[in-house]
């Protein structure tokens, strides 16, 4: 997946910086086909890792990507034209096009636009272990013209593993921040409301079977996240 990601930006990027957290496959070997700026580090969370990459960057503007993302041709052209002009903002959101089990999903939680293009100066990432954010000056506006493709999962097994990993990370994050679970009953209620929000109000129903599966799994994620937080609370009170 990393080759697809890097190939999508090699014609528009003046430099490519990649941080690897000790992968055991051919990731580093593949990355060297696109850049010599490859750094192998330990893993302290998404926020810390992205800040490390930002610290290595030298260009005025930064396009922050995950390995499972790809800039389509139209978006690459839009970014190039923007940066060759005089951008009026310090940060821009890129519209996601989620590829879920081999097919595009357009509704539910997938129709988002994360902030990924921003001026390097005076910007930084939060240190959150997961769901980190880039902090920048001014308001970020959404770029129209092209999409940031997000190949969120490889297969169903990967989907379950990813759901589990993010559940544990978020439960730990909330626990360290002093958040309260308020019990398993509320965790169940959150889960039910999440399903209704994604499948009905955000029109996940229009994505067919994939929309239903996504809504169910994200509702499960919501329950497990707060159940995990509840479990950490029990461990603390009964060491």
GROMACS .gro file of N, CA and C in nm, residues 3-175:
model
  519
    3UNK      N    1   0.355   0.188  -0.159
    3UNK     CA    2   0.397   0.225  -0.295
    3UNK      C    3   0.288   0.304  -0.366
    4UNK      N    4   0.164   0.261  -0.352
    4UNK     CA    5   0.052   0.332  -0.413
    4UNK      C    6   0.042   0.473  -0.359
    5UNK      N    7   0.060   0.488  -0.230
    5UNK     CA    8   0.053   0.619  -0.165
    5UNK      C    9   0.162   0.712  -0.219
    6UNK      N   10   0.286   0.665  -0.218
    6UNK     CA   11   0.398   0.750  -0.259
    6UNK      C   12   0.398   0.780  -0.408
    7UNK      N   13   0.355   0.683  -0.488
    7UNK     CA   14   0.349   0.705  -0.632
    7UNK      C   15   0.250   0.817  -0.666
    8UNK      N   16   0.146   0.831  -0.584
    8UNK     CA   17   0.043   0.932  -0.611
    8UNK      C   18   0.091   1.075  -0.588
    9UNK      N   19   0.203   1.091  -0.518
    9UNK     CA   20   0.251   1.227  -0.488
    9UNK      C   21   0.391   1.256  -0.540
   10UNK      N   22   0.457   1.157  -0.601
   10UNK     CA   23   0.597   1.177  -0.638
   10UNK      C   24   0.616   1.289  -0.740
   11UNK      N   25   0.514   1.322  -0.820
   11UNK     CA   26   0.527   1.427  -0.920
   11UNK      C   27   0.496   1.566  -0.864
   12UNK      N   28   0.436   1.573  -0.746
   12UNK     CA   29   0.400   1.705  -0.692
   12UNK      C   30   0.479   1.740  -0.566
   13UNK      N   31   0.552   1.644  -0.510
   13UNK     CA   32   0.624   1.668  -0.385
   13UNK      C   33   0.770   1.703  -0.412
   14UNK      N   34   0.819   1.810  -0.350
   14UNK     CA   35   0.960   1.846  -0.360
   14UNK      C   36   1.046   1.758  -0.273
   15UNK      N   37   0.989   1.705  -0.166
   15UNK     CA   38   1.058   1.609  -0.081
   15UNK      C   39   0.955   1.515  -0.020
   16UNK      N   40   0.996   1.393   0.006
   16UNK     CA   41   0.910   1.294   0.070
   16UNK      C   42   0.980   1.243   0.195
   17UNK      N   43   0.913   1.254   0.308
   17UNK     CA   44   0.967   1.208   0.436
   17UNK      C   45   0.879   1.095   0.487
   18UNK      N   46   0.940   0.982   0.519
   18UNK     CA   47   0.865   0.866   0.567
   18UNK      C   48   0.923   0.818   0.699
   19UNK      N   49   0.837   0.796   0.797
   19UNK     CA   50   0.879   0.736   0.924
   19UNK      C   51   0.822   0.595   0.934
   20UNK      N   52   0.908   0.501   0.966
   20UNK     CA   53   0.871   0.361   0.981
   20UNK      C   54   0.892   0.321   1.126
   21UNK      N   55   0.793   0.255   1.183
   21UNK     CA   56   0.803   0.219   1.325
   21UNK      C   57   0.842   0.073   1.344
   22UNK      N   58   0.943   0.030   1.267
   22UNK     CA   59   0.995  -0.105   1.285
   22UNK      C   60   0.919  -0.212   1.210
   23UNK      N   61   0.872  -0.181   1.089
   23UNK     CA   62   0.800  -0.281   1.010
   23UNK      C   63   0.892  -0.399   0.978
   24UNK      N   64   0.834  -0.517   0.960
   24UNK     CA   65   0.912  -0.638   0.935
   24UNK      C   66   0.894  -0.689   0.792
   25UNK      N   67   0.819  -0.614   0.710
   25UNK     CA   68   0.802  -0.653   0.570
   25UNK      C   69   0.900  -0.573   0.484
   26UNK      N   70   0.867  -0.547   0.359
   26UNK     CA   71   0.957  -0.478   0.268
   26UNK      C   72   0.926  -0.328   0.258
   27UNK      N   73   0.859  -0.273   0.360
   27UNK     CA   74   0.818  -0.133   0.354
   27UNK      C   75   0.936  -0.039   0.330
   28UNK      N   76   1.040  -0.051   0.410
   28UNK     CA   77   1.155   0.040   0.398
   28UNK      C   78   1.220   0.026   0.261
   29UNK      N   79   1.232  -0.097   0.214
   29UNK     CA   80   1.291  -0.121   0.081
   29UNK      C   81   1.208  -0.054  -0.028
   30UNK      N   82   1.077  -0.064  -0.018
   30UNK     CA   83   0.988  -0.002  -0.116
   30UNK      C   84   0.998   0.151  -0.110
   31UNK      N   85   1.001   0.205   0.011
   31UNK     CA   86   1.005   0.350   0.029
   31UNK      C   87   1.131   0.409  -0.033
   32UNK      N   88   1.242   0.336  -0.025
   32UNK     CA   89   1.369   0.385  -0.079
   32UNK      C   90   1.363   0.404  -0.232
   33UNK      N   91   1.262   0.347  -0.296
   33UNK     CA   92   1.245   0.369  -0.439
   33UNK      C   93   1.195   0.510  -0.468
   34UNK      N   94   1.140   0.576  -0.364
   34UNK     CA   95   1.082   0.708  -0.381
   34UNK      C   96   1.159   0.819  -0.308
   35UNK      N   97   1.230   0.785  -0.203
   35UNK     CA   98   1.299   0.886  -0.124
   35UNK      C   99   1.410   0.824  -0.039
   36UNK      N  100   1.510   0.904  -0.007
   36UNK     CA  101   1.615   0.861   0.085
   36UNK      C  102   1.586   0.906   0.227
   37UNK      N  103   1.482   0.987   0.243
   37UNK     CA  104   1.447   1.039   0.376
   37UNK      C  105   1.353   0.941   0.446
   38UNK      N  106   1.412   0.829   0.485
   38UNK     CA  107   1.338   0.724   0.556
   38UNK      C  108   1.399   0.709   0.694
   39UNK      N  109   1.316   0.718   0.796
   39UNK     CA  110   1.365   0.713   0.934
   39UNK      C  111   1.290   0.604   1.010
   40UNK      N  112   1.365   0.515   1.073
   40UNK     CA  113   1.306   0.407   1.152
   40UNK      C  114   1.310   0.446   1.299
   41UNK      N  115   1.196   0.444   1.364
   41UNK     CA  116   1.185   0.487   1.503
   41UNK      C  117   1.104   0.386   1.584
   42UNK      N  118   1.094   0.412   1.714
   42UNK     CA  119   1.002   0.334   1.796
   42UNK      C  120   0.861   0.389   1.775
   43UNK      N  121   0.764   0.326   1.839
   43UNK     CA  122   0.625   0.367   1.823
   43UNK      C  123   0.572   0.422   1.956
   44UNK      N  124   0.534   0.549   1.954
   44UNK     CA  125   0.476   0.613   2.073
   44UNK      C  126   0.338   0.670   2.045
   45UNK      N  127   0.280   0.632   1.932
   45UNK     CA  128   0.147   0.679   1.898
   45UNK      C  129   0.147   0.760   1.770
   46UNK      N  130   0.029   0.778   1.713
   46UNK     CA  131   0.017   0.847   1.584
   46UNK      C  132   0.061   0.993   1.593
   47UNK      N  133   0.021   1.062   1.700
   47UNK     CA  134   0.056   1.203   1.713
   47UNK      C  135   0.206   1.227   1.719
   48UNK      N  136   0.273   1.151   1.803
   48UNK     CA  137   0.419   1.164   1.818
   48UNK      C  138   0.489   1.129   1.686
   49UNK      N  139   0.442   1.023   1.621
   49UNK     CA  140   0.506   0.980   1.497
   49UNK      C  141   0.491   1.085   1.387
   50UNK      N  142   0.373   1.144   1.376
   50UNK     CA  143   0.353   1.245   1.272
   50UNK      C  144   0.430   1.373   1.303
   51UNK      N  145   0.446   1.405   1.431
   51UNK     CA  146   0.526   1.522   1.466
   51UNK      C  147   0.672   1.499   1.433
   52UNK      N  148   0.720   1.377   1.453
   52UNK     CA  149   0.858   1.344   1.416
   52UNK      C  150   0.880   1.366   1.267
   53UNK      N  151   0.783   1.323   1.186
   53UNK     CA  152   0.794   1.342   1.041
   53UNK      C  153   0.791   1.491   1.007
   54UNK      N  154   0.705   1.564   1.074
   54UNK     CA  155   0.696   1.708   1.049
   54UNK      C  156   0.828   1.778   1.084
   55UNK      N  157   0.892   1.733   1.190
   55UNK     CA  158   1.021   1.791   1.230
   55UNK      C  159   1.130   1.767   1.126
   56UNK      N  160   1.115   1.660   1.048
   56UNK     CA  161   1.214   1.628   0.945
   56UNK      C  162   1.189   1.705   0.815
   57UNK      N  163   1.069   1.758   0.799
   57UNK     CA  164   1.033   1.827   0.675
   57UNK      C  165   1.102   1.963   0.667
   58UNK      N  166   1.129   2.007   0.543
   58UNK     CA  167   1.197   2.136   0.524
   58UNK      C  168   1.119   2.231   0.433
   59UNK      N  169   1.020   2.183   0.361
   59UNK     CA  170   0.946   2.267   0.268
   59UNK      C  171   0.847   2.358   0.344
   60UNK      N  172   0.800   2.461   0.276
   60UNK     CA  173   0.708   2.556   0.338
   60UNK      C  174   0.571   2.494   0.365
   61UNK      N  175   0.528   2.404   0.274
   61UNK     CA  176   0.398   2.340   0.288
   61UNK      C  177   0.415   2.190   0.310
   62UNK      N  178   0.324   2.133   0.388
   62UNK     CA  179   0.330   1.990   0.421
   62UNK      C  180   0.198   1.924   0.381
   63UNK      N  181   0.210   1.810   0.315
   63UNK     CA  182   0.096   1.724   0.285
   63UNK      C  183   0.114   1.597   0.368
   64UNK      N  184   0.033   1.579   0.469
   64UNK     CA  185   0.047   1.466   0.562
   64UNK      C  186  -0.045   1.353   0.518
   65UNK      N  187   0.016   1.236   0.492
   65UNK     CA  188  -0.060   1.121   0.446
   65UNK      C  189  -0.031   0.998   0.530
   66UNK      N  190  -0.130   0.908   0.538
   66UNK     CA  191  -0.110   0.776   0.596
   66UNK      C  192  -0.081   0.678   0.483
   67UNK      N  193  -0.024   0.565   0.516
   67UNK     CA  194   0.017   0.468   0.414
   67UNK      C  195  -0.101   0.411   0.337
   68UNK      N  196  -0.221   0.414   0.398
   68UNK     CA  197  -0.338   0.357   0.330
   68UNK      C  198  -0.417   0.461   0.253
   69UNK      N  199  -0.354   0.574   0.220
   69UNK     CA  200  -0.420   0.680   0.145
   69UNK      C  201  -0.352   0.702   0.010
   70UNK      N  202  -0.426   0.764  -0.081
   70UNK     CA  203  -0.376   0.790  -0.215
   70UNK      C  204  -0.437   0.920  -0.267
   71UNK      N  205  -0.355   1.009  -0.320
   71UNK     CA  206  -0.402   1.133  -0.379
   71UNK      C  207  -0.441   1.104  -0.524
   72UNK      N  208  -0.568   1.126  -0.561
   72UNK     CA  209  -0.604   1.100  -0.701
   72UNK      C  210  -0.550   1.211  -0.790
   73UNK      N  211  -0.553   1.187  -0.920
   73UNK     CA  212  -0.490   1.279  -1.015
   73UNK      C  213  -0.549   1.419  -1.010
   74UNK      N  214  -0.679   1.428  -0.994
   74UNK     CA  215  -0.744   1.558  -0.989
   74UNK      C  216  -0.702   1.636  -0.865
   75UNK      N  217  -0.694   1.567  -0.752
   75UNK     CA  218  -0.652   1.635  -0.629
   75UNK      C  219  -0.507   1.678  -0.639
   76UNK      N  220  -0.422   1.595  -0.698
   76UNK     CA  221  -0.281   1.631  -0.717
   76UNK      C  222  -0.270   1.759  -0.799
   77UNK      N  223  -0.350   1.768  -0.905
   77UNK     CA  224  -0.350   1.888  -0.989
   77UNK      C  225  -0.400   2.009  -0.911
   78UNK      N  226  -0.505   1.990  -0.830
   78UNK     CA  227  -0.561   2.099  -0.750
   78UNK      C  228  -0.458   2.152  -0.650
   79UNK      N  229  -0.386   2.061  -0.586
   79UNK     CA  230  -0.285   2.102  -0.488
   79UNK      C  231  -0.172   2.177  -0.557
   80UNK      N  232  -0.128   2.128  -0.671
   80UNK     CA  233  -0.019   2.193  -0.745
   80UNK      C  234  -0.058   2.335  -0.784
   81UNK      N  235  -0.177   2.352  -0.838
   81UNK     CA  236  -0.224   2.484  -0.880
   81UNK      C  237  -0.236   2.578  -0.761
   82UNK      N  238  -0.283   2.524  -0.649
   82UNK     CA  239  -0.299   2.606  -0.528
   82UNK      C  240  -0.163   2.659  -0.481
   83UNK      N  241  -0.065   2.571  -0.473
   83UNK     CA  242   0.066   2.610  -0.419
   83UNK      C  243   0.147   2.696  -0.516
   84UNK      N  244   0.115   2.689  -0.644
   84UNK     CA  245   0.182   2.775  -0.741
   84UNK      C  246   0.124   2.916  -0.741
   85UNK      N  247   0.006   2.930  -0.682
   85UNK     CA  248  -0.056   3.062  -0.667
   85UNK      C  249  -0.019   3.118  -0.530
   86UNK      N  250  -0.101   3.201  -0.475
   86UNK     CA  251  -0.078   3.253  -0.341
   86UNK      C  252  -0.193   3.207  -0.252
   87UNK      N  253  -0.177   3.097  -0.181
   87UNK     CA  254  -0.285   3.044  -0.097
   87UNK      C  255  -0.333   3.148   0.004
   88UNK      N  256  -0.463   3.154   0.021
   88UNK     CA  257  -0.521   3.254   0.111
   88UNK      C  258  -0.537   3.204   0.254
   89UNK      N  259  -0.516   3.073   0.275
   89UNK     CA  260  -0.528   3.014   0.408
   89UNK      C  261  -0.400   2.938   0.443
   90UNK      N  262  -0.386   2.907   0.570
   90UNK     CA  263  -0.268   2.834   0.617
   90UNK      C  264  -0.289   2.683   0.624
   91UNK      N  265  -0.413   2.639   0.603
   91UNK     CA  266  -0.442   2.496   0.611
   91UNK      C  267  -0.564   2.463   0.525
   92UNK      N  268  -0.563   2.341   0.472
   92UNK     CA  269  -0.672   2.298   0.383
   92UNK      C  270  -0.714   2.155   0.416
   93UNK      N  271  -0.844   2.134   0.408
   93UNK     CA  272  -0.900   2.001   0.426
   93UNK      C  273  -0.912   1.932   0.291
   94UNK      N  274  -0.888   1.801   0.289
   94UNK     CA  275  -0.898   1.722   0.167
   94UNK      C  276  -1.013   1.624   0.180
   95UNK      N  277  -1.097   1.621   0.080
   95UNK     CA  278  -1.215   1.533   0.085
   95UNK      C  279  -1.173   1.387   0.072
   96UNK      N  280  -1.222   1.306   0.165
   96UNK     CA  281  -1.196   1.162   0.165
   96UNK      C  282  -1.287   1.092   0.066
   97UNK      N  283  -1.236   0.993  -0.002
   97UNK     CA  284  -1.318   0.897  -0.075
   97UNK      C  285  -1.282   0.760  -0.022
   98UNK      N  286  -1.367   0.706   0.063
   98UNK     CA  287  -1.336   0.583   0.134
   98UNK      C  288  -1.360   0.460   0.046
   99UNK      N  289  -1.260   0.373   0.040
   99UNK     CA  290  -1.271   0.247  -0.033
   99UNK      C  291  -1.285   0.137   0.071
  100UNK      N  292  -1.405   0.084   0.084
  100UNK     CA  293  -1.436  -0.011   0.191
  100UNK      C  294  -1.464  -0.148   0.130
  101UNK      N  295  -1.375  -0.244   0.154
  101UNK     CA  296  -1.387  -0.379   0.099
  101UNK      C  297  -1.402  -0.373  -0.053
  102UNK      N  298  -1.317  -0.290  -0.116
  102UNK     CA  299  -1.309  -0.286  -0.261
  102UNK      C  300  -1.408  -0.197  -0.332
  103UNK      N  301  -1.492  -0.124  -0.259
  103UNK     CA  302  -1.593  -0.040  -0.323
  103UNK      C  303  -1.603   0.094  -0.250
  104UNK      N  304  -1.630   0.199  -0.325
  104UNK     CA  305  -1.642   0.332  -0.267
  104UNK      C  306  -1.769   0.341  -0.182
  105UNK      N  307  -1.756   0.396  -0.061
  105UNK     CA  308  -1.873   0.429   0.021
  105UNK      C  309  -1.879   0.581   0.032
  106UNK      N  310  -1.998   0.636   0.019
  106UNK     CA  311  -2.013   0.781   0.010
  106UNK      C  312  -2.083   0.844   0.129
  107UNK      N  313  -2.139   0.761   0.216
  107UNK     CA  314  -2.222   0.816   0.324
  107UNK      C  315  -2.171   0.768   0.460
  108UNK      N  316  -2.257   0.771   0.561
  108UNK     CA  317  -2.215   0.731   0.695
  108UNK      C  318  -2.107   0.823   0.749
  109UNK      N  319  -2.002   0.764   0.804
  109UNK     CA  320  -1.890   0.843   0.857
  109UNK      C  321  -1.779   0.861   0.754
  110UNK      N  322  -1.800   0.814   0.633
  110UNK     CA  323  -1.690   0.814   0.536
  110UNK      C  324  -1.677   0.945   0.460
  111UNK      N  325  -1.782   1.025   0.455
  111UNK     CA  326  -1.778   1.149   0.378
  111UNK      C  327  -1.718   1.264   0.455
  112UNK      N  328  -1.594   1.247   0.500
  112UNK     CA  329  -1.529   1.350   0.581
  112UNK      C  330  -1.416   1.418   0.505
  113UNK      N  331  -1.365   1.525   0.562
  113UNK     CA  332  -1.255   1.599   0.499
  113UNK      C  333  -1.154   1.638   0.606
  114UNK      N  334  -1.052   1.554   0.629
  114UNK     CA  335  -0.951   1.584   0.731
  114UNK      C  336  -0.853   1.691   0.684
  115UNK      N  337  -0.797   1.765   0.776
  115UNK     CA  338  -0.696   1.866   0.744
  115UNK      C  339  -0.563   1.795   0.720
  116UNK      N  340  -0.513   1.805   0.596
  116UNK     CA  341  -0.390   1.734   0.561
  116UNK      C  342  -0.286   1.823   0.494
  117UNK      N  343  -0.327   1.937   0.442
  117UNK     CA  344  -0.234   2.026   0.374
  117UNK      C  345  -0.223   2.155   0.454
  118UNK      N  346  -0.101   2.190   0.497
  118UNK     CA  347  -0.087   2.306   0.585
  118UNK      C  348   0.054   2.362   0.578
  119UNK      N  349   0.068   2.487   0.618
  119UNK     CA  350   0.199   2.550   0.623
  119UNK      C  351   0.278   2.491   0.739
  120UNK      N  352   0.402   2.457   0.712
  120UNK     CA  353   0.484   2.393   0.814
  120UNK      C  354   0.511   2.486   0.932
  121UNK      N  355   0.538   2.612   0.904
  121UNK     CA  356   0.570   2.707   1.009
  121UNK      C  357   0.451   2.726   1.104
  122UNK      N  358   0.478   2.718   1.231
  122UNK     CA  359   0.379   2.742   1.337
  122UNK      C  360   0.269   2.635   1.341
  123UNK      N  361   0.293   2.518   1.280
  123UNK     CA  362   0.197   2.408   1.287
  123UNK      C  363   0.259   2.291   1.364
  124UNK      N  364   0.175   2.214   1.431
  124UNK     CA  365   0.224   2.096   1.500
  124UNK      C  366   0.110   1.997   1.520
  125UNK      N  367   0.146   1.872   1.548
  125UNK     CA  368   0.047   1.769   1.577
  125UNK      C  369   0.031   1.754   1.728
  126UNK      N  370  -0.091   1.723   1.768
  126UNK     CA  371  -0.114   1.690   1.908
  126UNK      C  372  -0.045   1.557   1.937
  127UNK      N  373  -0.018   1.529   2.063
  127UNK     CA  374   0.054   1.407   2.102
  127UNK      C  375  -0.038   1.288   2.127
  128UNK      N  376  -0.162   1.297   2.084
  128UNK     CA  377  -0.258   1.189   2.106
  128UNK      C  378  -0.208   1.059   2.046
  129UNK      N  379  -0.229   0.951   2.117
  129UNK     CA  380  -0.183   0.820   2.070
  129UNK      C  381  -0.263   0.776   1.948
  130UNK      N  382  -0.388   0.825   1.937
  130UNK     CA  383  -0.473   0.795   1.823
  130UNK      C  384  -0.567   0.912   1.801
  131UNK      N  385  -0.616   0.927   1.679
  131UNK     CA  386  -0.703   1.040   1.642
  131UNK      C  387  -0.637   1.173   1.674
  132UNK      N  388  -0.512   1.184   1.635
  132UNK     CA  389  -0.435   1.307   1.653
  132UNK      C  390  -0.489   1.416   1.559
  133UNK      N  391  -0.454   1.540   1.589
  133UNK     CA  392  -0.497   1.652   1.505
  133UNK      C  393  -0.377   1.742   1.478
  134UNK      N  394  -0.382   1.811   1.365
  134UNK     CA  395  -0.280   1.910   1.335
  134UNK      C  396  -0.332   2.046   1.384
  135UNK      N  397  -0.250   2.115   1.460
  135UNK     CA  398  -0.284   2.248   1.511
  135UNK      C  399  -0.216   2.350   1.422
  136UNK      N  400  -0.292   2.444   1.370
  136UNK     CA  401  -0.239   2.540   1.273
  136UNK      C  402  -0.300   2.677   1.299
  137UNK      N  403  -0.249   2.774   1.229
  137UNK     CA  404  -0.299   2.910   1.243
  137UNK      C  405  -0.418   2.931   1.149
  138UNK      N  406  -0.520   2.997   1.201
  138UNK     CA  407  -0.635   3.031   1.118
  138UNK      C  408  -0.728   2.915   1.091
  139UNK      N  409  -0.824   2.939   1.003
  139UNK     CA  410  -0.926   2.840   0.968
  139UNK      C  411  -0.882   2.756   0.850
  140UNK      N  412  -0.914   2.627   0.854
  140UNK     CA  413  -0.886   2.538   0.742
  140UNK      C  414  -1.010   2.530   0.654
  141UNK      N  415  -0.992   2.548   0.523
  141UNK     CA  416  -1.105   2.536   0.432
  141UNK      C  417  -1.088   2.412   0.346
  142UNK      N  418  -1.197   2.366   0.288
  142UNK     CA  419  -1.197   2.241   0.211
  142UNK      C  420  -1.161   2.267   0.065
  143UNK      N  421  -1.067   2.189   0.014
  143UNK     CA  422  -1.029   2.198  -0.127
  143UNK      C  423  -1.130   2.122  -0.212
  144UNK      N  424  -1.177   2.186  -0.316
  144UNK     CA  425  -1.267   2.121  -0.411
  144UNK      C  426  -1.187   2.084  -0.535
  145UNK      N  427  -1.211   1.967  -0.585
  145UNK     CA  428  -1.136   1.920  -0.700
  145UNK      C  429  -1.050   1.802  -0.664
  146UNK      N  430  -1.106   1.682  -0.678
  146UNK     CA  431  -1.031   1.561  -0.646
  146UNK      C  432  -1.055   1.510  -0.506
  147UNK      N  433  -1.004   1.391  -0.482
  147UNK     CA  434  -1.027   1.324  -0.353
  147UNK      C  435  -0.899   1.260  -0.300
  148UNK      N  436  -0.897   1.247  -0.168
  148UNK     CA  437  -0.794   1.168  -0.101
  148UNK      C  438  -0.855   1.030  -0.079
  149UNK      N  439  -0.812   0.933  -0.158
  149UNK     CA  440  -0.867   0.799  -0.146
  149UNK      C  441  -0.814   0.732  -0.019
  150UNK      N  442  -0.905   0.668   0.054
  150UNK     CA  443  -0.869   0.603   0.180
  150UNK      C  444  -0.906   0.455   0.171
  151UNK      N  445  -0.804   0.371   0.158
  151UNK     CA  446  -0.825   0.226   0.153
  151UNK      C  447  -0.821   0.175   0.298
  152UNK      N  448  -0.933   0.188   0.365
  152UNK     CA  449  -0.936   0.173   0.511
  152UNK      C  450  -0.903   0.033   0.560
  153UNK      N  451  -0.945  -0.070   0.488
  153UNK     CA  452  -0.917  -0.207   0.533
  153UNK      C  453  -0.882  -0.295   0.414
  154UNK      N  454  -0.799  -0.395   0.439
  154UNK     CA  455  -0.759  -0.488   0.333
  154UNK      C  456  -0.862  -0.599   0.313
  155UNK      N  457  -0.914  -0.650   0.425
  155UNK     CA  458  -1.014  -0.757   0.420
  155UNK      C  459  -1.088  -0.757   0.554
  156UNK      N  460  -1.179  -0.853   0.572
  156UNK     CA  461  -1.260  -0.854   0.693
  156UNK      C  462  -1.176  -0.880   0.817
  157UNK      N  463  -1.077  -0.967   0.806
  157UNK     CA  464  -0.990  -0.995   0.921
  157UNK      C  465  -0.915  -0.869   0.964
  158UNK      N  466  -0.863  -0.795   0.866
  158UNK     CA  467  -0.794  -0.670   0.897
  158UNK      C  468  -0.890  -0.570   0.961
  159UNK      N  469  -1.014  -0.569   0.915
  159UNK     CA  470  -1.115  -0.481   0.972
  159UNK      C  471  -1.135  -0.509   1.121
  160UNK      N  472  -1.144  -0.636   1.156
  160UNK     CA  473  -1.164  -0.673   1.297
  160UNK      C  474  -1.042  -0.637   1.382
  161UNK      N  475  -0.923  -0.662   1.328
  161UNK     CA  476  -0.800  -0.628   1.400
  161UNK      C  477  -0.791  -0.477   1.422
  162UNK      N  478  -0.823  -0.401   1.318
  162UNK     CA  479  -0.816  -0.256   1.328
  162UNK      C  480  -0.917  -0.203   1.429
  163UNK      N  481  -1.037  -0.260   1.427
  163UNK     CA  482  -1.141  -0.221   1.523
  163UNK      C  483  -1.094  -0.246   1.666
  164UNK      N  484  -1.034  -0.363   1.687
  164UNK     CA  485  -0.984  -0.397   1.821
  164UNK      C  486  -0.872  -0.304   1.865
  165UNK      N  487  -0.776  -0.280   1.776
  165UNK     CA  488  -0.661  -0.197   1.811
  165UNK      C  489  -0.704  -0.054   1.847
  166UNK      N  490  -0.792   0.003   1.764
  166UNK     CA  491  -0.836   0.140   1.790
  166UNK      C  492  -0.920   0.147   1.918
  167UNK      N  493  -0.996   0.040   1.945
  167UNK     CA  494  -1.073   0.035   2.069
  167UNK      C  495  -0.981   0.046   2.191
  168UNK      N  496  -0.876  -0.035   2.193
  168UNK     CA  497  -0.784  -0.035   2.306
  168UNK      C  498  -0.711   0.098   2.318
  169UNK      N  499  -0.668   0.154   2.205
  169UNK     CA  500  -0.597   0.282   2.207
  169UNK      C  501  -0.686   0.395   2.260
  170UNK      N  502  -0.812   0.398   2.214
  170UNK     CA  503  -0.902   0.505   2.256
  170UNK      C  504  -0.943   0.490   2.403
  171UNK      N  505  -0.963   0.367   2.448
  171UNK     CA  506  -0.996   0.345   2.589
  171UNK      C  507  -0.882   0.394   2.678
  172UNK      N  508  -0.759   0.363   2.638
  172UNK     CA  509  -0.642   0.407   2.714
  172UNK      C  510  -0.628   0.559   2.710
  173UNK      N  511  -0.650   0.616   2.594
  173UNK     CA  512  -0.641   0.762   2.578
  173UNK      C  513  -0.741   0.832   2.671
  174UNK      N  514  -0.864   0.785   2.674
  174UNK     CA  515  -0.966   0.847   2.757
  174UNK      C  516  -0.935   0.826   2.905
  175UNK      N  517  -0.884   0.708   2.939
  175UNK     CA  518  -0.852   0.679   3.079
  175UNK      C  519  -0.741   0.772   3.128
   0.00000   0.00000   0.00000
